[in-house]
mmCIF file of C-alpha atoms in Angstrom:
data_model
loop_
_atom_site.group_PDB
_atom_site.id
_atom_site.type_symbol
_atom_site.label_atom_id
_atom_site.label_comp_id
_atom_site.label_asym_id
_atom_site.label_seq_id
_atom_site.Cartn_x
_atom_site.Cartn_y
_atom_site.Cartn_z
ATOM 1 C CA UNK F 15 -86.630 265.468 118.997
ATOM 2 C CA UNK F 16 -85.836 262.075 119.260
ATOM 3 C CA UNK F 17 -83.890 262.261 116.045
ATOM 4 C CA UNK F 18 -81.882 265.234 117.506
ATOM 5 C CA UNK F 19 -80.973 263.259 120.596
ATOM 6 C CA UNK F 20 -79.779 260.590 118.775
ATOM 7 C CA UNK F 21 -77.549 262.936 116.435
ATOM 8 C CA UNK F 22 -76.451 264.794 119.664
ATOM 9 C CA UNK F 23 -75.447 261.028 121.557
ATOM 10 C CA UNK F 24 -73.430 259.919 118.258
ATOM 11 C CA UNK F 25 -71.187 263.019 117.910
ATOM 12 C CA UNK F 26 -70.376 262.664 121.465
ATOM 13 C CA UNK F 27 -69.381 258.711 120.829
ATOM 14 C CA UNK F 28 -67.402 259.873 118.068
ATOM 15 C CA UNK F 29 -65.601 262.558 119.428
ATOM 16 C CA UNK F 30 -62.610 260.873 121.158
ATOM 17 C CA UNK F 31 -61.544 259.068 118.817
ATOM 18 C CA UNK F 32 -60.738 261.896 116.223
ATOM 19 C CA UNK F 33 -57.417 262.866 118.049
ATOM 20 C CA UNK F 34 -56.705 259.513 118.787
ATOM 21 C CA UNK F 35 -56.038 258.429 115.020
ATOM 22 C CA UNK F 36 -54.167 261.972 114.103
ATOM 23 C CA UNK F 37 -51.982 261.188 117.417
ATOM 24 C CA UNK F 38 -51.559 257.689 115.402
ATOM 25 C CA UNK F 39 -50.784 259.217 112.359
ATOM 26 C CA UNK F 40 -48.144 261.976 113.741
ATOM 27 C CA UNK F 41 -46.419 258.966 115.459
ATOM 28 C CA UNK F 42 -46.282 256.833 112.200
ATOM 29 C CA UNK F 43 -45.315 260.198 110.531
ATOM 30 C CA UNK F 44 -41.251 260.877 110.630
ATOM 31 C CA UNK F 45 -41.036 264.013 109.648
ATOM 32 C CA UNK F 46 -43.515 265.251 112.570
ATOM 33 C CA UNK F 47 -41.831 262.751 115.135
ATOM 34 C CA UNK F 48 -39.091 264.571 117.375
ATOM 35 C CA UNK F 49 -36.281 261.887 117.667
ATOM 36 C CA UNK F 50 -33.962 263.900 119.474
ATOM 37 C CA UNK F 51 -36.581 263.951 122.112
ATOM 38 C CA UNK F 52 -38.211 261.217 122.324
ATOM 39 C CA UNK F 53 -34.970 258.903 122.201
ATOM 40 C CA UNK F 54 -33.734 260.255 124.405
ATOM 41 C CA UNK F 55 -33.341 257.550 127.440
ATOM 42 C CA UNK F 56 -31.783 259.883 129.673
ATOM 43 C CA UNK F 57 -35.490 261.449 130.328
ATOM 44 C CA UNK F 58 -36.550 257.589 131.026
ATOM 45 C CA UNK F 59 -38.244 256.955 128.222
ATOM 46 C CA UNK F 60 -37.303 253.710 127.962
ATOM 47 C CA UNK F 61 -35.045 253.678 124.486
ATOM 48 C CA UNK F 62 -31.319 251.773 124.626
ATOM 49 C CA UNK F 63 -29.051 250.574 121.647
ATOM 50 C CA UNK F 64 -29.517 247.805 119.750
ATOM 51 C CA UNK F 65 -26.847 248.214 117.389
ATOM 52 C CA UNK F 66 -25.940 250.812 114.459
ATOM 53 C CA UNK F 67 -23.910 250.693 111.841
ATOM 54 C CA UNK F 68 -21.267 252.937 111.054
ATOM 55 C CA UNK F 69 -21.950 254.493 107.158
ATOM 56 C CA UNK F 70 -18.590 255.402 104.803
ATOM 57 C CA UNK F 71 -17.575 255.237 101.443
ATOM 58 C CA UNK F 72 -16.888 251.279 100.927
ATOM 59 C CA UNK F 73 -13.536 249.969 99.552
ATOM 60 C CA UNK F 74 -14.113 248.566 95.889
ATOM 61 C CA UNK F 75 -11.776 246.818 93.722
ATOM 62 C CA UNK F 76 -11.540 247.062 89.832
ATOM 63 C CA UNK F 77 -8.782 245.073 87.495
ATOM 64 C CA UNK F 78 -7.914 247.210 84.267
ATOM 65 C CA UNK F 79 -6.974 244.772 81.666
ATOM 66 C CA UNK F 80 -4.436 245.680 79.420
ATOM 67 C CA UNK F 81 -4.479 244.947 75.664
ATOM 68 C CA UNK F 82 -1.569 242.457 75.061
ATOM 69 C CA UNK F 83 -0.539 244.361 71.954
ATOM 70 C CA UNK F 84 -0.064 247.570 74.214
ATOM 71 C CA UNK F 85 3.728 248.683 74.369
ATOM 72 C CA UNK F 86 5.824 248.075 77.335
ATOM 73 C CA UNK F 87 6.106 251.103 80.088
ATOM 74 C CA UNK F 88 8.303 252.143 81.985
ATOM 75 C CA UNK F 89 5.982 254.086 84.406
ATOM 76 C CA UNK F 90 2.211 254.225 85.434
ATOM 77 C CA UNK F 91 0.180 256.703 86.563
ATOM 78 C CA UNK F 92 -3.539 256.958 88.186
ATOM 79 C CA UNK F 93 -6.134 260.238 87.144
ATOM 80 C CA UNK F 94 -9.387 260.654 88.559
ATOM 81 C CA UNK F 95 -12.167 262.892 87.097
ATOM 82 C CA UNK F 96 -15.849 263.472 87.746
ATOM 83 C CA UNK F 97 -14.977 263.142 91.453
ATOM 84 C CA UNK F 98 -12.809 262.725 94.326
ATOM 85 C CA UNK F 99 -10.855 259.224 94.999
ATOM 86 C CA UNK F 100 -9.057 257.905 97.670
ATOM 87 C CA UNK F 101 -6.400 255.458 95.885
ATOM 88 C CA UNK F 102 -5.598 252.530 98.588
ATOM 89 C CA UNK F 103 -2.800 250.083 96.297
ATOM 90 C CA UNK F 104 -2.492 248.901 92.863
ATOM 91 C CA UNK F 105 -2.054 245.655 92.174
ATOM 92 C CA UNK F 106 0.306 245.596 88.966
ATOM 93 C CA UNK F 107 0.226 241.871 87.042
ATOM 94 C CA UNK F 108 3.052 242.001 84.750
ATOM 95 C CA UNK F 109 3.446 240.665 81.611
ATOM 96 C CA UNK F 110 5.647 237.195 82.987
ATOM 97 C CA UNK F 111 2.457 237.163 85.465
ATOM 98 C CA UNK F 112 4.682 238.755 88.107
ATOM 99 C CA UNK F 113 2.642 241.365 90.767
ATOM 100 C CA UNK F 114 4.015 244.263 91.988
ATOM 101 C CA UNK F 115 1.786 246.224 95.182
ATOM 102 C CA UNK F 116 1.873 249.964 95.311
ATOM 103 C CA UNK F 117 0.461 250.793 98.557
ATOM 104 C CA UNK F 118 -0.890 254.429 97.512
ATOM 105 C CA UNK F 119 -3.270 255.088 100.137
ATOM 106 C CA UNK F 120 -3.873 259.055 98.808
ATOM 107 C CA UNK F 121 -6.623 261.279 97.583
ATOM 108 C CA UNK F 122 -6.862 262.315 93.998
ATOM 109 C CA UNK F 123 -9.219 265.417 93.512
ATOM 110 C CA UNK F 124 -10.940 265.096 90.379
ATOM 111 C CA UNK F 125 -8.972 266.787 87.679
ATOM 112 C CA UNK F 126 -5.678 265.559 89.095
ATOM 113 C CA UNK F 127 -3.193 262.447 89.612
ATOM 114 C CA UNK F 128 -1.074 261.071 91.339
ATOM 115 C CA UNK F 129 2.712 260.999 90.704
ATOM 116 C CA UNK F 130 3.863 258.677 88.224
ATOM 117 C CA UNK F 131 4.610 255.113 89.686
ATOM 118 C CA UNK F 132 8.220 253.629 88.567
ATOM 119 C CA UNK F 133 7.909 249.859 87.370
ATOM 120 C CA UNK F 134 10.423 248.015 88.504
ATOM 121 C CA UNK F 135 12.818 246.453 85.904
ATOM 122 C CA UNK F 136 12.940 249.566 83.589
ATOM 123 C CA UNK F 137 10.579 248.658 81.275
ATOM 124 C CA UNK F 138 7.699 245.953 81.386
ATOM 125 C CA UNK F 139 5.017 244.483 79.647
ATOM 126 C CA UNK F 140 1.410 245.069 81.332
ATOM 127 C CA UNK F 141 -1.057 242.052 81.870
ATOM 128 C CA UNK F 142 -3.388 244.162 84.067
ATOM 129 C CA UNK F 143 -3.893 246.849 87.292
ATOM 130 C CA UNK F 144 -5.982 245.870 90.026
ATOM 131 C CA UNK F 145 -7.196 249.500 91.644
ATOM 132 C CA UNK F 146 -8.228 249.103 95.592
ATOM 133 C CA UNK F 147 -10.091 252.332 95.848
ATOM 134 C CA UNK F 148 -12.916 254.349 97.471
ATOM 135 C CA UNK F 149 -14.914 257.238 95.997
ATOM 136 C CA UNK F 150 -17.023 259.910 97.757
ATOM 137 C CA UNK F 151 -20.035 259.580 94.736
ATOM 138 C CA UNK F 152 -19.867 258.950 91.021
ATOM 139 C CA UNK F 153 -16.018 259.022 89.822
ATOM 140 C CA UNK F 154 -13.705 257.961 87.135
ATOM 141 C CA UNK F 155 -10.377 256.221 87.513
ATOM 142 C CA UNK F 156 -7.893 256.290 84.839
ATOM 143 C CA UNK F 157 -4.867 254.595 84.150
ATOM 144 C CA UNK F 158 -2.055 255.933 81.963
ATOM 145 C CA UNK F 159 1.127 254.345 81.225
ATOM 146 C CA UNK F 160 4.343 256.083 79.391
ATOM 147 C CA UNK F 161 5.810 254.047 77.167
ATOM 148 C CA UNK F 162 9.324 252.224 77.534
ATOM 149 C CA UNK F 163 10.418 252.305 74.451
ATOM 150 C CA UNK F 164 13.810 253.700 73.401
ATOM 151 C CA UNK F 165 14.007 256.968 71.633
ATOM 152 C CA UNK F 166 14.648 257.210 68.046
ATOM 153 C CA UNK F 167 18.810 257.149 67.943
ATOM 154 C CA UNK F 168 19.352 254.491 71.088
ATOM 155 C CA UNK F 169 23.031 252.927 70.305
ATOM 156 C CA UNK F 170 23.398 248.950 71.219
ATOM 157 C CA UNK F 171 23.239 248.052 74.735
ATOM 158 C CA UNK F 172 20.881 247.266 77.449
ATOM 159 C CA UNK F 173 18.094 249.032 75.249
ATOM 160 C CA UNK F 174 17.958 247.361 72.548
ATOM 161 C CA UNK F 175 17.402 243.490 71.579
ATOM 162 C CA UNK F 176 20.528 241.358 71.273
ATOM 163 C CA UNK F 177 21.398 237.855 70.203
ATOM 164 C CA UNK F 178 22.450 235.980 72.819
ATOM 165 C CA UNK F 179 23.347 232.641 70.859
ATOM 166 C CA UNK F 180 21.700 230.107 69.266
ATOM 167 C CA UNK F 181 21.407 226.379 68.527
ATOM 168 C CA UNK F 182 20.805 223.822 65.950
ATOM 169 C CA UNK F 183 17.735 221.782 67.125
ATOM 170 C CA UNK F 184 18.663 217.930 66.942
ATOM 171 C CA UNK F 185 16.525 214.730 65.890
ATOM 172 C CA UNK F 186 17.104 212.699 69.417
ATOM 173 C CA UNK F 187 18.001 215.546 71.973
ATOM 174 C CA UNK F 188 14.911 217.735 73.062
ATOM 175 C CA UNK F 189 17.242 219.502 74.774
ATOM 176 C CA UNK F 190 20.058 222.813 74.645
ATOM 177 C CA UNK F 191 21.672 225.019 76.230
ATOM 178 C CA UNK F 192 22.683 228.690 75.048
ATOM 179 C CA UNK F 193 25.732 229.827 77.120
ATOM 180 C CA UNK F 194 25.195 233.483 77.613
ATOM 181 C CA UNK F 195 28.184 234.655 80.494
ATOM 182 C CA UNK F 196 27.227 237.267 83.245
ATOM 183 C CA UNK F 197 29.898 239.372 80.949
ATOM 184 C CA UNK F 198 26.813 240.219 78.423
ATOM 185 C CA UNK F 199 25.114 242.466 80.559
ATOM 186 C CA UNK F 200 21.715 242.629 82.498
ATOM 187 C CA UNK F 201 18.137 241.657 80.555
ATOM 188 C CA UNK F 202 14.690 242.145 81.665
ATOM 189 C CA UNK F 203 13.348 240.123 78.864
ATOM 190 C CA UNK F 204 14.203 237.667 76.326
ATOM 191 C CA UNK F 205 12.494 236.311 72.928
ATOM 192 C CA UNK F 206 13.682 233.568 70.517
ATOM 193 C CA UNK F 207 13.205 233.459 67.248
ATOM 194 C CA UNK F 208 13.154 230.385 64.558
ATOM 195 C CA UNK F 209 14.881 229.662 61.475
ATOM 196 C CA UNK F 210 14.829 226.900 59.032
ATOM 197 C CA UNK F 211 12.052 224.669 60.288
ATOM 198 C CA UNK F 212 9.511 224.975 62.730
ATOM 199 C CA UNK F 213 10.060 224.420 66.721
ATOM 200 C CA UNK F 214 7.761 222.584 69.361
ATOM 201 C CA UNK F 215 8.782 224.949 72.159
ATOM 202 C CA UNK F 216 7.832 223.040 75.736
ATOM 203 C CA UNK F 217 10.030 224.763 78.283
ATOM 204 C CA UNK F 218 12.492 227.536 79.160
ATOM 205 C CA UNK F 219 14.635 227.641 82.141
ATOM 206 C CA UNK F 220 16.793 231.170 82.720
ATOM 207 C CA UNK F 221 19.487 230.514 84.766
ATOM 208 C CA UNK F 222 20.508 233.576 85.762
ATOM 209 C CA UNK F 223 23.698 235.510 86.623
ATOM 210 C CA UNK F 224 23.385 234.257 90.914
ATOM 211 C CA UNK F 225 22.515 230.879 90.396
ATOM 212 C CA UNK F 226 18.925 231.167 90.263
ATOM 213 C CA UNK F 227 16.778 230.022 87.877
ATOM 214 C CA UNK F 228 13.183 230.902 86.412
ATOM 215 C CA UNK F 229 11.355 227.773 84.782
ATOM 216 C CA UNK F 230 9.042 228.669 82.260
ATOM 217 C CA UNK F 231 6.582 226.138 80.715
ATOM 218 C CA UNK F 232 6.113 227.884 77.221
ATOM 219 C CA UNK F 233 4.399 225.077 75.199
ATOM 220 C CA UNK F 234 4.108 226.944 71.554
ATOM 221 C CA UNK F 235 4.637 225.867 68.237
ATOM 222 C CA UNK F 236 7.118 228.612 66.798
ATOM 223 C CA UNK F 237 6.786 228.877 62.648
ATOM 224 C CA UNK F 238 9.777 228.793 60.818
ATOM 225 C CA UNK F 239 10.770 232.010 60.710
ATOM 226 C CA UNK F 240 8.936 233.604 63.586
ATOM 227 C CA UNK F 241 9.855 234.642 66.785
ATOM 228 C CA UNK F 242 8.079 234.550 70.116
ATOM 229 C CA UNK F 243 6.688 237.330 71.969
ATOM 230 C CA UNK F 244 9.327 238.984 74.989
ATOM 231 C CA UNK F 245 9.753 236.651 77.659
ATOM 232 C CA UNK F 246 9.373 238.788 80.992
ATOM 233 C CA UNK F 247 12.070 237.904 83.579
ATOM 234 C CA UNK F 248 11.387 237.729 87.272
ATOM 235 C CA UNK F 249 12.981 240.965 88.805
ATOM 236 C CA UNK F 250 15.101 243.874 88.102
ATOM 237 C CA UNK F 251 18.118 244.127 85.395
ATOM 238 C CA UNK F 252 19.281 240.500 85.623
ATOM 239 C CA UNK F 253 22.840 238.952 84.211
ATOM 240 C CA UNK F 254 22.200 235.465 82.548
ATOM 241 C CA UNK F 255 24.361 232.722 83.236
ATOM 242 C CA UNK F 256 22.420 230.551 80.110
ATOM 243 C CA UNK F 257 19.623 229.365 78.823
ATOM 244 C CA UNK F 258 17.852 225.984 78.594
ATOM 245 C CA UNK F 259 15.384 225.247 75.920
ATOM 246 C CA UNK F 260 13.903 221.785 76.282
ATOM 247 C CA UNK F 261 11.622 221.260 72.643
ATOM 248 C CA UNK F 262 10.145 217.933 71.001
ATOM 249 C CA UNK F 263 13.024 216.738 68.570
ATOM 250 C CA UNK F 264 11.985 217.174 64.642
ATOM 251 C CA UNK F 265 9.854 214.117 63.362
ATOM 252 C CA UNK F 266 11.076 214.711 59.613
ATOM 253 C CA UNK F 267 14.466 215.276 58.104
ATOM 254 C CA UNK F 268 13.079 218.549 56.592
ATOM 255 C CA UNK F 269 16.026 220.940 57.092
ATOM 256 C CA UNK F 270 17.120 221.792 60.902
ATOM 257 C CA UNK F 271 15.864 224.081 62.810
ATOM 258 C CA UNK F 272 18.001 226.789 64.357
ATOM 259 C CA UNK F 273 16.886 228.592 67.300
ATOM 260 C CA UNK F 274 18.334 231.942 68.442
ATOM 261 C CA UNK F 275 17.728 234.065 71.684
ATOM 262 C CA UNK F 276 17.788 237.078 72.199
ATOM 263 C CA UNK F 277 17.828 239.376 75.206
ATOM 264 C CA UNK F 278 16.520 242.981 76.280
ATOM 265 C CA UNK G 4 -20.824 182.527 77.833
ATOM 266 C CA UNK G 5 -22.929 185.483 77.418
ATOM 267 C CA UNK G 6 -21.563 187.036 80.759
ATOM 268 C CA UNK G 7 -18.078 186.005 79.450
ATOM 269 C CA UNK G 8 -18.690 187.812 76.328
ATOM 270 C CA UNK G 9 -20.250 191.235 77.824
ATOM 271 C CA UNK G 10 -17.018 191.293 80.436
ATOM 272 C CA UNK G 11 -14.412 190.612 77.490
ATOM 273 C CA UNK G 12 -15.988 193.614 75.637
ATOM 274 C CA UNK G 13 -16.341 195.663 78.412
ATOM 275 C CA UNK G 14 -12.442 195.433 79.348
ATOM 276 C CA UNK G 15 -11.558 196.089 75.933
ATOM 277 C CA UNK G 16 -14.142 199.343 75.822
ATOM 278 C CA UNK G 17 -12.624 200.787 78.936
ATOM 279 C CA UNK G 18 -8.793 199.899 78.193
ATOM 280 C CA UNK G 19 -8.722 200.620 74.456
ATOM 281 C CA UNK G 20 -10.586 204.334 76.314
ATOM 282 C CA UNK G 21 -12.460 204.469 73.001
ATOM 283 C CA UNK G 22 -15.480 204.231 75.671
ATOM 284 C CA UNK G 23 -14.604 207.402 77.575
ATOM 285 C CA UNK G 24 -12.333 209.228 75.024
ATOM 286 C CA UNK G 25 -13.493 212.578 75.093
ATOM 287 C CA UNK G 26 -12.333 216.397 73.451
ATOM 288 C CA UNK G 27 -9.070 218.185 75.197
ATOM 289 C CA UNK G 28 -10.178 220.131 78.025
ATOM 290 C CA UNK G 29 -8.712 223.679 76.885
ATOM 291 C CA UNK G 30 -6.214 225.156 74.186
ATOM 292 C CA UNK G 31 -3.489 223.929 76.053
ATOM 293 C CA UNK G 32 -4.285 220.629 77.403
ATOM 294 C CA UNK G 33 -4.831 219.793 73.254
ATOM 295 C CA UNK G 34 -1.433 221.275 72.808
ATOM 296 C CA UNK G 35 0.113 219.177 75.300
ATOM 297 C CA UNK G 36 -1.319 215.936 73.401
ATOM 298 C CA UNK G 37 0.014 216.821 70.266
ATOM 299 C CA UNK G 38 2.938 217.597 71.497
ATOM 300 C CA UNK G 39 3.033 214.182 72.913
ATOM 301 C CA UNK G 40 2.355 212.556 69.758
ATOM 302 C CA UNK G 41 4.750 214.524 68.054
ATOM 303 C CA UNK G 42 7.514 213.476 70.440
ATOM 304 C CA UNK G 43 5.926 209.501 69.750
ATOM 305 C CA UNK G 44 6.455 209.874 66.800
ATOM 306 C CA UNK G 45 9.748 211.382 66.547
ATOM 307 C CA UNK G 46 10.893 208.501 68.988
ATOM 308 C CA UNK G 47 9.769 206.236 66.270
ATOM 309 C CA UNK G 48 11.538 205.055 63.393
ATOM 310 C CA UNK G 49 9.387 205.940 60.860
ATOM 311 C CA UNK G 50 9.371 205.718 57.248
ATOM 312 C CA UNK G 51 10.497 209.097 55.717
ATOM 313 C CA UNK G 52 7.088 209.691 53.584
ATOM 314 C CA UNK G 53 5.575 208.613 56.493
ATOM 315 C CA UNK G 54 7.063 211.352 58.794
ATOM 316 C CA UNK G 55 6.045 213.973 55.928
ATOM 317 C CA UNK G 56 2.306 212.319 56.537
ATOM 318 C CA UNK G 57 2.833 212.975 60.498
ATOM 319 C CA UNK G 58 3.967 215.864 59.976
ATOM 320 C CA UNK G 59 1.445 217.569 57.901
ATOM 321 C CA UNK G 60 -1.842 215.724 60.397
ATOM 322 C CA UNK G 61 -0.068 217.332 63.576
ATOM 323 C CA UNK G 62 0.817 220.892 61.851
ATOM 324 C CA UNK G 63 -3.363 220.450 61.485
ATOM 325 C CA UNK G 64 -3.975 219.402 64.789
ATOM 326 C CA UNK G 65 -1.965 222.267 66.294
ATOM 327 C CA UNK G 66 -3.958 224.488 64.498
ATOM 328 C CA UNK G 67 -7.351 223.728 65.578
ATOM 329 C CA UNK G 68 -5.610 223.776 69.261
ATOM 330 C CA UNK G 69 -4.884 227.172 68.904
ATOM 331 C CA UNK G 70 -7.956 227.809 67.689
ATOM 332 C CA UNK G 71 -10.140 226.293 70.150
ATOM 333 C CA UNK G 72 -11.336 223.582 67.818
ATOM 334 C CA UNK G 73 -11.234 221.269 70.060
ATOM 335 C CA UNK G 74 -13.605 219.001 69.312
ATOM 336 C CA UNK G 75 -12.103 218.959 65.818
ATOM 337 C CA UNK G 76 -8.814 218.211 67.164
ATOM 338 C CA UNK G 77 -10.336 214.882 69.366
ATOM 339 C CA UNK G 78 -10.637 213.317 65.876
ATOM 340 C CA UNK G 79 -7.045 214.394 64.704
ATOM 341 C CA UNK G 80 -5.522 212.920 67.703
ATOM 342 C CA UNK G 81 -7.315 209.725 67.367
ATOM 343 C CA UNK G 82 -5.942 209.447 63.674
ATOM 344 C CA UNK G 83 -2.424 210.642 64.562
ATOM 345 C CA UNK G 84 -2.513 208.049 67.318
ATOM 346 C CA UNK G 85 -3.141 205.093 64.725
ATOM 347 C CA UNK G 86 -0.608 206.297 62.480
ATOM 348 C CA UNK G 87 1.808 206.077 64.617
ATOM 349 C CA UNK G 88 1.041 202.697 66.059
ATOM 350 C CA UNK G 89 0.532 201.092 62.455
ATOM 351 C CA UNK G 90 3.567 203.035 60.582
#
């Protein structure tokens, strides 16, 4: 009997606190918990903002570096697959380290692009494409370019490379000046190329058509025989007035070197 | 006189920079120094075989500028440098 009382006085000790922990647990539990409910502060129960935070797609910010033995283009365009992307601006690094922003600020479905971009200057050199963007989940972004060359059959002109002048590279002077003349036309780039000794290259300065000038610090050993790589110039179609070429003088009486530029 | 003699060679360490000469700092900063010497020497009056000799070392040293030798090059330009000061 005693034993049964004693059974009897436990369970009812025990009993209360049953509920107590599943009330514990259903509290601790979200998907049981009615937040609509019981934040609700408008039936006093006591809840007010602390803060929040607004959740969207985030901007991100990718450079697409171009391989320096890529063509020139003429125009660039933008293709997302996989997945939908909002295109905010490009950030176009040209060739002569110039940067061009495209404020896009569009949506490109996946599948689709956007319209070709026009480089200004006709045709340039690439050094890379920064892409301000934001994407609604996993998405690809890529970059196409159409190349600037001219078409088989392009007659003389602003097309094509031509030689601008050249001079004889002295023993004293490390400097000269190629007289070009507004009359020969507009150029977007320029190149030189070397014959009959090498040439210790340390500067370039384009005076252009207007009066103003672009100083280039170049620093290169050119090879006899070898030409440089095109020489961006800053802006559009520009007329050259001439060019300055400051070099280190020849150490040797080795034959002369003769150095020629030419202009696109 | 031994505190004479550590001073003397101390100020001929640090102005003869033989005590801090170190490697260019990139491609182009090695470029720029040969170009220097090249324009030293073609300042100077040298003796034809002598330019020939220039010639040649900084055609070497410009190549290991371009390709990143420079620790190669440090050696070059300390050679190139005597040449020119002795020819």
């Amino acid at each position: 009997m005693k034993r049964i009382l004693l059974m009897a006085a436990a369970l009812v000790a025990l009993t209360p606190l049953v509920p107590q922990a599943a009330m514990a647990q259903r509290d601790r539990d979200g998907e049981r918990f009615d937040e609509r409910s019981s934040y609700d502060d408008r039936r006093g129960g006591g809840w007010s903002r602390i803060g929040q935070i607004v959740v969207k797609p985030r901007l991100e910010r990718e450079v697409i570096r171009v391989n320096p033995r890529e063509e020139a283009f003429s125009r660039v365009g933008v293709r997302a697959f996989d997945g939908d992307v909002e295109i905010i601006e490009l950030n176009i690094r040209f060739g002569n380290n110039d940067v061009e922003r495209v404020r896009v600020n569009k949506v490109v479905r996946a599948g689709t692009g956007l319209p070709p971009i026009d480089l200004p200057g006709r045709v340039r050199r690439l050094r890379e494409v920064e892409v301000v963007y934001r994407t609604f989940g996993p998405a690809r972004i890529e970059l196409v370019g159409r190349d600037g060359r001219p078409g088989p059959g392009a007659g003389p002109g602003p097309g094509r490379w031509q030689e601008l002048g050249c001079a004889k590279v002295g023993f004293l002077e490390g400097k000269d000046v190629i007289r070009v003349g507004r009359k020969d036309g507009g150029f977007r780039a320029i190149k030189l190329n070397v014959r009959g000794n090498k040439l210790r290259l340390e500067r370039l300065r384009v005076v252009y058509a207007n009066g103003q000038a672009d100083d280039l610090v170049v620093r290169t050993v050119i090879p006899e025989g070898a030409e440089t790589r095109p020489i961006d110039l800053s802006g559009r179609h520009r007329g050259i007035d001439y060019v300055e070429l400051r070099y280190i003088p020849q150490i040797s009486f080795g034959g002369r070197a003769t150095v020629c530029v030419s202009g696109l | 006189m031994m505190k004479y003699i550590t001073a003397v060679v101390l100020t001929l360490a640090l102005t003869s920079g033989a005590v801090f000469a170190a490697p260019p700092a990139s491609k182009d900063a090695c470029l720029e120094q040969a170009f220097a010497l090249a324009e030293k020497a073609a300042a100077k009056k040298l003796a034809t075989d002598m330019q020939s000799k220039i010639e040649g070392q900084l055609t070497a040293l410009e190549a290991k500028c371009a390709a990143d030798d420079l620790a190669g090059a440090e050696g070059d330009i300390k050679t190139i440098e005597a040449e020119i000061a002795g020819g």
